């Protein structure tokens, strides 16, 4: 008897979590498409596949929808970027780091320039006056956490003698800037070309 009750409660909890995620995903899609001012809760409910009152049962107002939708998207983007960086975990201590760094560079460039990543940056900045801390939160979750993860991986390469002794956080920052900087000036350049160039410059500075 208690097992059935527990299972039912578990299904209810999972259902609520899934509905909330659907609402956040739908809200992000609508806000990215229309912007904050033009988006409406009715359209968000339709995008999420739920009734309008269900949206308000999970998130009390449009402001909460906006903030939590952008933050959830930032978390997802940050996790994708960290997953790319974590590919450096499997680099053998005695191997040349160029190939794995190039693989990571290509993966990060795709993540940096994805449609969702561009939408998150735009939404965080567009309503800066109304949500002054949102851009800071997005930066923390999509940029600073990635830099921290990359610094940890680079520190291990330094300890293995594959990179010269350095401040790993500064090295990680330099690597990321070498990737993101050209996107501002050459947005139409092939990502692989930008990634290869970034790794080449990075290893000239930090390679052994």
PDB file of C-alpha atoms in Angstrom:
ATOM      1  CA  UNK A   1       0.000   0.000   0.000  1.00  0.00           C
ATOM      2  CA  UNK A   2       2.686   2.457   0.990  1.00  0.00           C
ATOM      3  CA  UNK A   3       4.676   1.516  -2.118  1.00  0.00           C
ATOM      4  CA  UNK A   4       1.747   2.412  -4.377  1.00  0.00           C
ATOM      5  CA  UNK A   5       1.266   5.713  -2.627  1.00  0.00           C
ATOM      6  CA  UNK A   6       4.980   6.480  -2.953  1.00  0.00           C
ATOM      7  CA  UNK A   7       4.972   5.581  -6.639  1.00  0.00           C
ATOM      8  CA  UNK A   8       1.947   7.768  -7.267  1.00  0.00           C
ATOM      9  CA  UNK A   9       3.543  10.675  -5.448  1.00  0.00           C
ATOM     10  CA  UNK A  10       6.694  10.134  -7.500  1.00  0.00           C
ATOM     11  CA  UNK A  11       4.736  10.288 -10.735  1.00  0.00           C
ATOM     12  CA  UNK A  12       3.018  13.459  -9.566  1.00  0.00           C
ATOM     13  CA  UNK A  13       6.330  15.067  -8.661  1.00  0.00           C
ATOM     14  CA  UNK A  14       7.902  14.086 -11.986  1.00  0.00           C
ATOM     15  CA  UNK A  15       4.865  15.362 -13.846  1.00  0.00           C
ATOM     16  CA  UNK A  16       5.074  18.710 -12.101  1.00  0.00           C
ATOM     17  CA  UNK A  17       8.803  19.007 -12.807  1.00  0.00           C
ATOM     18  CA  UNK A  18       8.270  18.152 -16.459  1.00  0.00           C
ATOM     19  CA  UNK A  19       5.459  20.693 -16.812  1.00  0.00           C
ATOM     20  CA  UNK A  20       7.578  23.381 -15.202  1.00  0.00           C
ATOM     21  CA  UNK A  21      10.449  22.612 -17.567  1.00  0.00           C
ATOM     22  CA  UNK A  22       8.074  22.695 -20.544  1.00  0.00           C
ATOM     23  CA  UNK A  23       6.847  26.109 -19.394  1.00  0.00           C
ATOM     24  CA  UNK A  24      10.389  27.462 -19.025  1.00  0.00           C
ATOM     25  CA  UNK A  25      11.373  26.097 -22.431  1.00  0.00           C
ATOM     26  CA  UNK A  26       8.248  27.555 -24.006  1.00  0.00           C
ATOM     27  CA  UNK A  27       8.807  30.901 -22.323  1.00  0.00           C
ATOM     28  CA  UNK A  28      12.393  31.075 -23.558  1.00  0.00           C
ATOM     29  CA  UNK A  29      11.269  30.299 -27.104  1.00  0.00           C
ATOM     30  CA  UNK A  30       8.578  32.971 -27.051  1.00  0.00           C
ATOM     31  CA  UNK A  31      10.765  35.623 -25.395  1.00  0.00           C
ATOM     32  CA  UNK A  32      13.557  34.918 -27.897  1.00  0.00           C
ATOM     33  CA  UNK A  33      11.074  35.251 -30.749  1.00  0.00           C
ATOM     34  CA  UNK A  34       9.145  38.317 -29.574  1.00  0.00           C
ATOM     35  CA  UNK A  35      11.143  40.004 -26.849  1.00  0.00           C
ATOM     36  CA  UNK A  36       9.868  40.740 -23.358  1.00  0.00           C
ATOM     37  CA  UNK A  37       7.339  43.463 -24.147  1.00  0.00           C
ATOM     38  CA  UNK A  38       5.574  41.666 -26.999  1.00  0.00           C
ATOM     39  CA  UNK A  39       5.461  38.204 -25.424  1.00  0.00           C
ATOM     40  CA  UNK A  40       2.270  37.138 -23.656  1.00  0.00           C
ATOM     41  CA  UNK A  41       1.525  34.362 -21.184  1.00  0.00           C
ATOM     42  CA  UNK A  42      -1.172  32.890 -23.446  1.00  0.00           C
ATOM     43  CA  UNK A  43       1.371  32.314 -26.218  1.00  0.00           C
ATOM     44  CA  UNK A  44       3.841  30.852 -23.735  1.00  0.00           C
ATOM     45  CA  UNK A  45       1.180  28.415 -22.511  1.00  0.00           C
ATOM     46  CA  UNK A  46       0.463  27.375 -26.093  1.00  0.00           C
ATOM     47  CA  UNK A  47       4.167  26.892 -26.810  1.00  0.00           C
ATOM     48  CA  UNK A  48       4.530  24.787 -23.651  1.00  0.00           C
ATOM     49  CA  UNK A  49       1.421  22.735 -24.386  1.00  0.00           C
ATOM     50  CA  UNK A  50      -0.314  23.637 -21.115  1.00  0.00           C
ATOM     51  CA  UNK A  51      -3.298  25.703 -20.037  1.00  0.00           C
ATOM     52  CA  UNK A  52      -2.710  29.347 -19.170  1.00  0.00           C
ATOM     53  CA  UNK A  53      -3.651  28.840 -15.473  1.00  0.00           C
ATOM     54  CA  UNK A  54      -1.014  26.101 -15.283  1.00  0.00           C
ATOM     55  CA  UNK A  55       1.650  28.661 -16.140  1.00  0.00           C
ATOM     56  CA  UNK A  56       0.574  30.824 -13.216  1.00  0.00           C
ATOM     57  CA  UNK A  57       0.477  27.773 -10.929  1.00  0.00           C
ATOM     58  CA  UNK A  58       4.198  27.296 -11.538  1.00  0.00           C
ATOM     59  CA  UNK A  59       5.411  30.883 -11.996  1.00  0.00           C
ATOM     60  CA  UNK A  60       3.427  33.737 -10.581  1.00  0.00           C
ATOM     61  CA  UNK A  61       3.950  36.464 -13.178  1.00  0.00           C
ATOM     62  CA  UNK A  62       5.600  37.438 -16.453  1.00  0.00           C
ATOM     63  CA  UNK A  63       8.660  38.811 -14.678  1.00  0.00           C
ATOM     64  CA  UNK A  64       9.296  35.469 -12.971  1.00  0.00           C
ATOM     65  CA  UNK A  65       8.804  33.681 -16.279  1.00  0.00           C
ATOM     66  CA  UNK A  66      11.375  35.876 -17.971  1.00  0.00           C
ATOM     67  CA  UNK A  67      13.996  35.624 -15.271  1.00  0.00           C
ATOM     68  CA  UNK A  68      13.696  31.889 -14.708  1.00  0.00           C
ATOM     69  CA  UNK A  69      13.465  31.054 -18.412  1.00  0.00           C
ATOM     70  CA  UNK A  70      16.659  32.961 -19.188  1.00  0.00           C
ATOM     71  CA  UNK A  71      18.449  31.511 -16.160  1.00  0.00           C
ATOM     72  CA  UNK A  72      17.399  27.961 -17.067  1.00  0.00           C
ATOM     73  CA  UNK A  73      18.652  28.460 -20.623  1.00  0.00           C
ATOM     74  CA  UNK A  74      21.925  29.869 -19.262  1.00  0.00           C
ATOM     75  CA  UNK A  75      22.337  26.783 -17.060  1.00  0.00           C
ATOM     76  CA  UNK A  76      21.765  24.526 -20.059  1.00  0.00           C
ATOM     77  CA  UNK A  77      24.254  26.431 -22.215  1.00  0.00           C
ATOM     78  CA  UNK A  78      26.843  26.476 -19.444  1.00  0.00           C
ATOM     79  CA  UNK A  79      26.482  22.711 -18.946  1.00  0.00           C
ATOM     80  CA  UNK A  80      26.966  22.118 -22.676  1.00  0.00           C
ATOM     81  CA  UNK A  81      30.159  24.183 -22.675  1.00  0.00           C
ATOM     82  CA  UNK A  82      31.541  22.456 -19.598  1.00  0.00           C
ATOM     83  CA  UNK A  83      30.829  19.085 -21.208  1.00  0.00           C
ATOM     84  CA  UNK A  84      32.980  20.187 -24.167  1.00  0.00           C
ATOM     85  CA  UNK A  85      35.811  21.270 -21.850  1.00  0.00           C
ATOM     86  CA  UNK A  86      35.638  17.984 -19.949  1.00  0.00           C
ATOM     87  CA  UNK A  87      36.877  16.186 -23.058  1.00  0.00           C
ATOM     88  CA  UNK A  88      40.336  17.327 -21.938  1.00  0.00           C
ATOM     89  CA  UNK A  89      40.008  14.980 -18.948  1.00  0.00           C
ATOM     90  CA  UNK A  90      40.974  12.015 -21.094  1.00  0.00           C
ATOM     91  CA  UNK A  91      44.178  13.519 -22.520  1.00  0.00           C
ATOM     92  CA  UNK A  92      47.085  11.183 -21.809  1.00  0.00           C
ATOM     93  CA  UNK A  93      49.892  12.700 -19.789  1.00  0.00           C
ATOM     94  CA  UNK A  94      52.453  11.948 -22.493  1.00  0.00           C
ATOM     95  CA  UNK A  95      50.406  13.065 -25.518  1.00  0.00           C
ATOM     96  CA  UNK A  96      50.552  16.224 -27.596  1.00  0.00           C
ATOM     97  CA  UNK A  97      47.754  18.549 -26.392  1.00  0.00           C
ATOM     98  CA  UNK A  98      47.208  20.166 -29.806  1.00  0.00           C
ATOM     99  CA  UNK A  99      44.617  17.682 -31.073  1.00  0.00           C
ATOM    100  CA  UNK A 100      42.436  17.644 -27.929  1.00  0.00           C
ATOM    101  CA  UNK A 101      42.684  21.424 -27.538  1.00  0.00           C
ATOM    102  CA  UNK A 102      41.610  21.803 -31.173  1.00  0.00           C
ATOM    103  CA  UNK A 103      38.647  19.488 -30.610  1.00  0.00           C
ATOM    104  CA  UNK A 104      37.613  21.545 -27.584  1.00  0.00           C
ATOM    105  CA  UNK A 105      38.096  24.798 -29.482  1.00  0.00           C
ATOM    106  CA  UNK A 106      35.798  23.638 -32.289  1.00  0.00           C
ATOM    107  CA  UNK A 107      33.186  22.431 -29.812  1.00  0.00           C
ATOM    108  CA  UNK A 108      33.254  25.655 -27.810  1.00  0.00           C
ATOM    109  CA  UNK A 109      32.923  27.792 -30.928  1.00  0.00           C
ATOM    110  CA  UNK A 110      29.773  25.902 -31.881  1.00  0.00           C
ATOM    111  CA  UNK A 111      28.432  26.373 -28.360  1.00  0.00           C
ATOM    112  CA  UNK A 112      29.333  30.085 -28.228  1.00  0.00           C
ATOM    113  CA  UNK A 113      27.630  30.827 -31.533  1.00  0.00           C
ATOM    114  CA  UNK A 114      24.525  28.665 -31.153  1.00  0.00           C
ATOM    115  CA  UNK A 115      21.083  30.186 -31.607  1.00  0.00           C
ATOM    116  CA  UNK A 116      20.239  29.670 -27.936  1.00  0.00           C
ATOM    117  CA  UNK A 117      23.509  31.257 -26.784  1.00  0.00           C
ATOM    118  CA  UNK A 118      22.864  34.339 -28.912  1.00  0.00           C
ATOM    119  CA  UNK A 119      19.291  34.546 -27.618  1.00  0.00           C
ATOM    120  CA  UNK A 120      20.390  34.332 -23.982  1.00  0.00           C
ATOM    121  CA  UNK A 121      22.916  37.135 -24.445  1.00  0.00           C
ATOM    122  CA  UNK A 122      20.344  39.292 -26.187  1.00  0.00           C
ATOM    123  CA  UNK A 123      17.602  38.683 -23.615  1.00  0.00           C
ATOM    124  CA  UNK A 124      19.924  39.301 -20.665  1.00  0.00           C
ATOM    125  CA  UNK A 125      21.027  42.656 -22.093  1.00  0.00           C
ATOM    126  CA  UNK A 126      17.717  43.784 -23.573  1.00  0.00           C
ATOM    127  CA  UNK A 127      16.000  44.097 -20.196  1.00  0.00           C
ATOM    128  CA  UNK A 128      19.007  45.233 -18.184  1.00  0.00           C
ATOM    129  CA  UNK A 129      17.102  48.158 -16.725  1.00  0.00           C
ATOM    130  CA  UNK A 130      14.308  45.938 -15.391  1.00  0.00           C
ATOM    131  CA  UNK A 131      16.501  42.958 -14.477  1.00  0.00           C
ATOM    132  CA  UNK A 132      19.862  44.568 -13.595  1.00  0.00           C
ATOM    133  CA  UNK A 133      21.311  41.393 -12.076  1.00  0.00           C
ATOM    134  CA  UNK A 134      20.280  39.033 -14.864  1.00  0.00           C
ATOM    135  CA  UNK A 135      23.261  39.776 -17.112  1.00  0.00           C
ATOM    136  CA  UNK A 136      25.577  39.091 -14.168  1.00  0.00           C
ATOM    137  CA  UNK A 137      23.860  35.771 -13.497  1.00  0.00           C
ATOM    138  CA  UNK A 138      24.056  34.753 -17.158  1.00  0.00           C
ATOM    139  CA  UNK A 139      27.743  35.674 -17.295  1.00  0.00           C
ATOM    140  CA  UNK A 140      28.431  33.599 -14.194  1.00  0.00           C
ATOM    141  CA  UNK A 141      26.650  30.531 -15.549  1.00  0.00           C
ATOM    142  CA  UNK A 142      27.741  30.659 -19.185  1.00  0.00           C
ATOM    143  CA  UNK A 143      31.229  32.178 -18.983  1.00  0.00           C
ATOM    144  CA  UNK A 144      32.840  32.178 -15.542  1.00  0.00           C
ATOM    145  CA  UNK A 145      31.968  28.578 -14.677  1.00  0.00           C
ATOM    146  CA  UNK A 146      33.328  27.483 -18.047  1.00  0.00           C
ATOM    147  CA  UNK A 147      36.551  29.401 -17.449  1.00  0.00           C
ATOM    148  CA  UNK A 148      36.878  27.684 -14.063  1.00  0.00           C
ATOM    149  CA  UNK A 149      36.373  24.233 -15.606  1.00  0.00           C
ATOM    150  CA  UNK A 150      38.875  24.983 -18.367  1.00  0.00           C
ATOM    151  CA  UNK A 151      41.416  26.305 -15.858  1.00  0.00           C
ATOM    152  CA  UNK A 152      41.195  23.020 -13.974  1.00  0.00           C
ATOM    153  CA  UNK A 153      41.844  21.019 -17.149  1.00  0.00           C
ATOM    154  CA  UNK A 154      44.749  23.260 -18.178  1.00  0.00           C
ATOM    155  CA  UNK A 155      46.277  23.018 -14.691  1.00  0.00           C
ATOM    156  CA  UNK A 156      46.404  19.242 -15.131  1.00  0.00           C
ATOM    157  CA  UNK A 157      48.166  19.668 -18.481  1.00  0.00           C
ATOM    158  CA  UNK A 158      50.693  21.932 -16.768  1.00  0.00           C
ATOM    159  CA  UNK A 159      51.321  19.330 -14.054  1.00  0.00           C
ATOM    160  CA  UNK A 160      51.800  16.705 -16.773  1.00  0.00           C
ATOM    161  CA  UNK A 161      54.382  18.902 -18.462  1.00  0.00           C
ATOM    162  CA  UNK A 162      52.296  19.384 -21.612  1.00  0.00           C
ATOM    163  CA  UNK A 163      51.994  23.154 -21.037  1.00  0.00           C
ATOM    164  CA  UNK A 164      54.534  25.496 -19.526  1.00  0.00           C
ATOM    165  CA  UNK A 165      54.099  26.593 -15.883  1.00  0.00           C
ATOM    166  CA  UNK A 166      51.508  29.371 -15.763  1.00  0.00           C
ATOM    167  CA  UNK A 167      48.453  30.726 -14.000  1.00  0.00           C
ATOM    168  CA  UNK A 168      45.797  28.303 -15.294  1.00  0.00           C
ATOM    169  CA  UNK A 169      42.938  30.769 -14.839  1.00  0.00           C
ATOM    170  CA  UNK A 170      44.755  33.375 -16.920  1.00  0.00           C
ATOM    171  CA  UNK A 171      45.613  30.739 -19.521  1.00  0.00           C
ATOM    172  CA  UNK A 172      41.962  29.668 -19.663  1.00  0.00           C
ATOM    173  CA  UNK A 173      40.889  33.287 -20.087  1.00  0.00           C
ATOM    174  CA  UNK A 174      43.379  33.767 -22.931  1.00  0.00           C
ATOM    175  CA  UNK A 175      42.173  30.581 -24.649  1.00  0.00           C
ATOM    176  CA  UNK A 176      38.533  31.659 -24.449  1.00  0.00           C
ATOM    177  CA  UNK A 177      39.271  35.194 -25.667  1.00  0.00           C
ATOM    178  CA  UNK A 178      41.190  33.777 -28.635  1.00  0.00           C
ATOM    179  CA  UNK A 179      37.995  31.891 -29.520  1.00  0.00           C
ATOM    180  CA  UNK A 180      35.339  34.515 -28.834  1.00  0.00           C
ATOM    181  CA  UNK A 181      37.186  37.638 -29.973  1.00  0.00           C
ATOM    182  CA  UNK A 182      37.184  36.842 -33.713  1.00  0.00           C
ATOM    183  CA  UNK A 183      33.421  36.143 -33.591  1.00  0.00           C
ATOM    184  CA  UNK A 184      32.906  39.888 -33.155  1.00  0.00           C
ATOM    185  CA  UNK A 185      34.978  40.813 -36.197  1.00  0.00           C
ATOM    186  CA  UNK A 186      34.612  37.801 -38.489  1.00  0.00           C
ATOM    187  CA  UNK A 187      31.198  36.281 -37.726  1.00  0.00           C
ATOM    188  CA  UNK A 188      31.110  34.570 -41.120  1.00  0.00           C
ATOM    189  CA  UNK A 189      34.500  32.889 -40.765  1.00  0.00           C
ATOM    190  CA  UNK A 190      34.553  29.085 -40.675  1.00  0.00           C
ATOM    191  CA  UNK A 191      34.542  27.915 -37.024  1.00  0.00           C
ATOM    192  CA  UNK A 192      37.234  25.321 -37.713  1.00  0.00           C
ATOM    193  CA  UNK A 193      39.518  28.035 -39.099  1.00  0.00           C
ATOM    194  CA  UNK A 194      38.990  30.214 -36.029  1.00  0.00           C
ATOM    195  CA  UNK A 195      39.521  27.257 -33.708  1.00  0.00           C
ATOM    196  CA  UNK A 196      42.729  26.130 -35.399  1.00  0.00           C
ATOM    197  CA  UNK A 197      44.138  29.656 -35.282  1.00  0.00           C
ATOM    198  CA  UNK A 198      43.226  30.057 -31.598  1.00  0.00           C
ATOM    199  CA  UNK A 199      44.946  26.802 -30.633  1.00  0.00           C
ATOM    200  CA  UNK A 200      48.036  27.685 -32.672  1.00  0.00           C
ATOM    201  CA  UNK A 201      48.401  31.065 -30.943  1.00  0.00           C
ATOM    202  CA  UNK A 202      47.648  29.559 -27.523  1.00  0.00           C
ATOM    203  CA  UNK A 203      50.334  26.883 -27.891  1.00  0.00           C
ATOM    204  CA  UNK A 204      52.863  29.446 -29.097  1.00  0.00           C
ATOM    205  CA  UNK A 205      52.304  31.204 -25.790  1.00  0.00           C
ATOM    206  CA  UNK A 206      51.780  28.259 -23.453  1.00  0.00           C
ATOM    207  CA  UNK A 207      53.194  25.189 -25.172  1.00  0.00           C
ATOM    208  CA  UNK A 208      56.341  23.542 -23.932  1.00  0.00           C
TER     209      UNK A 208
END
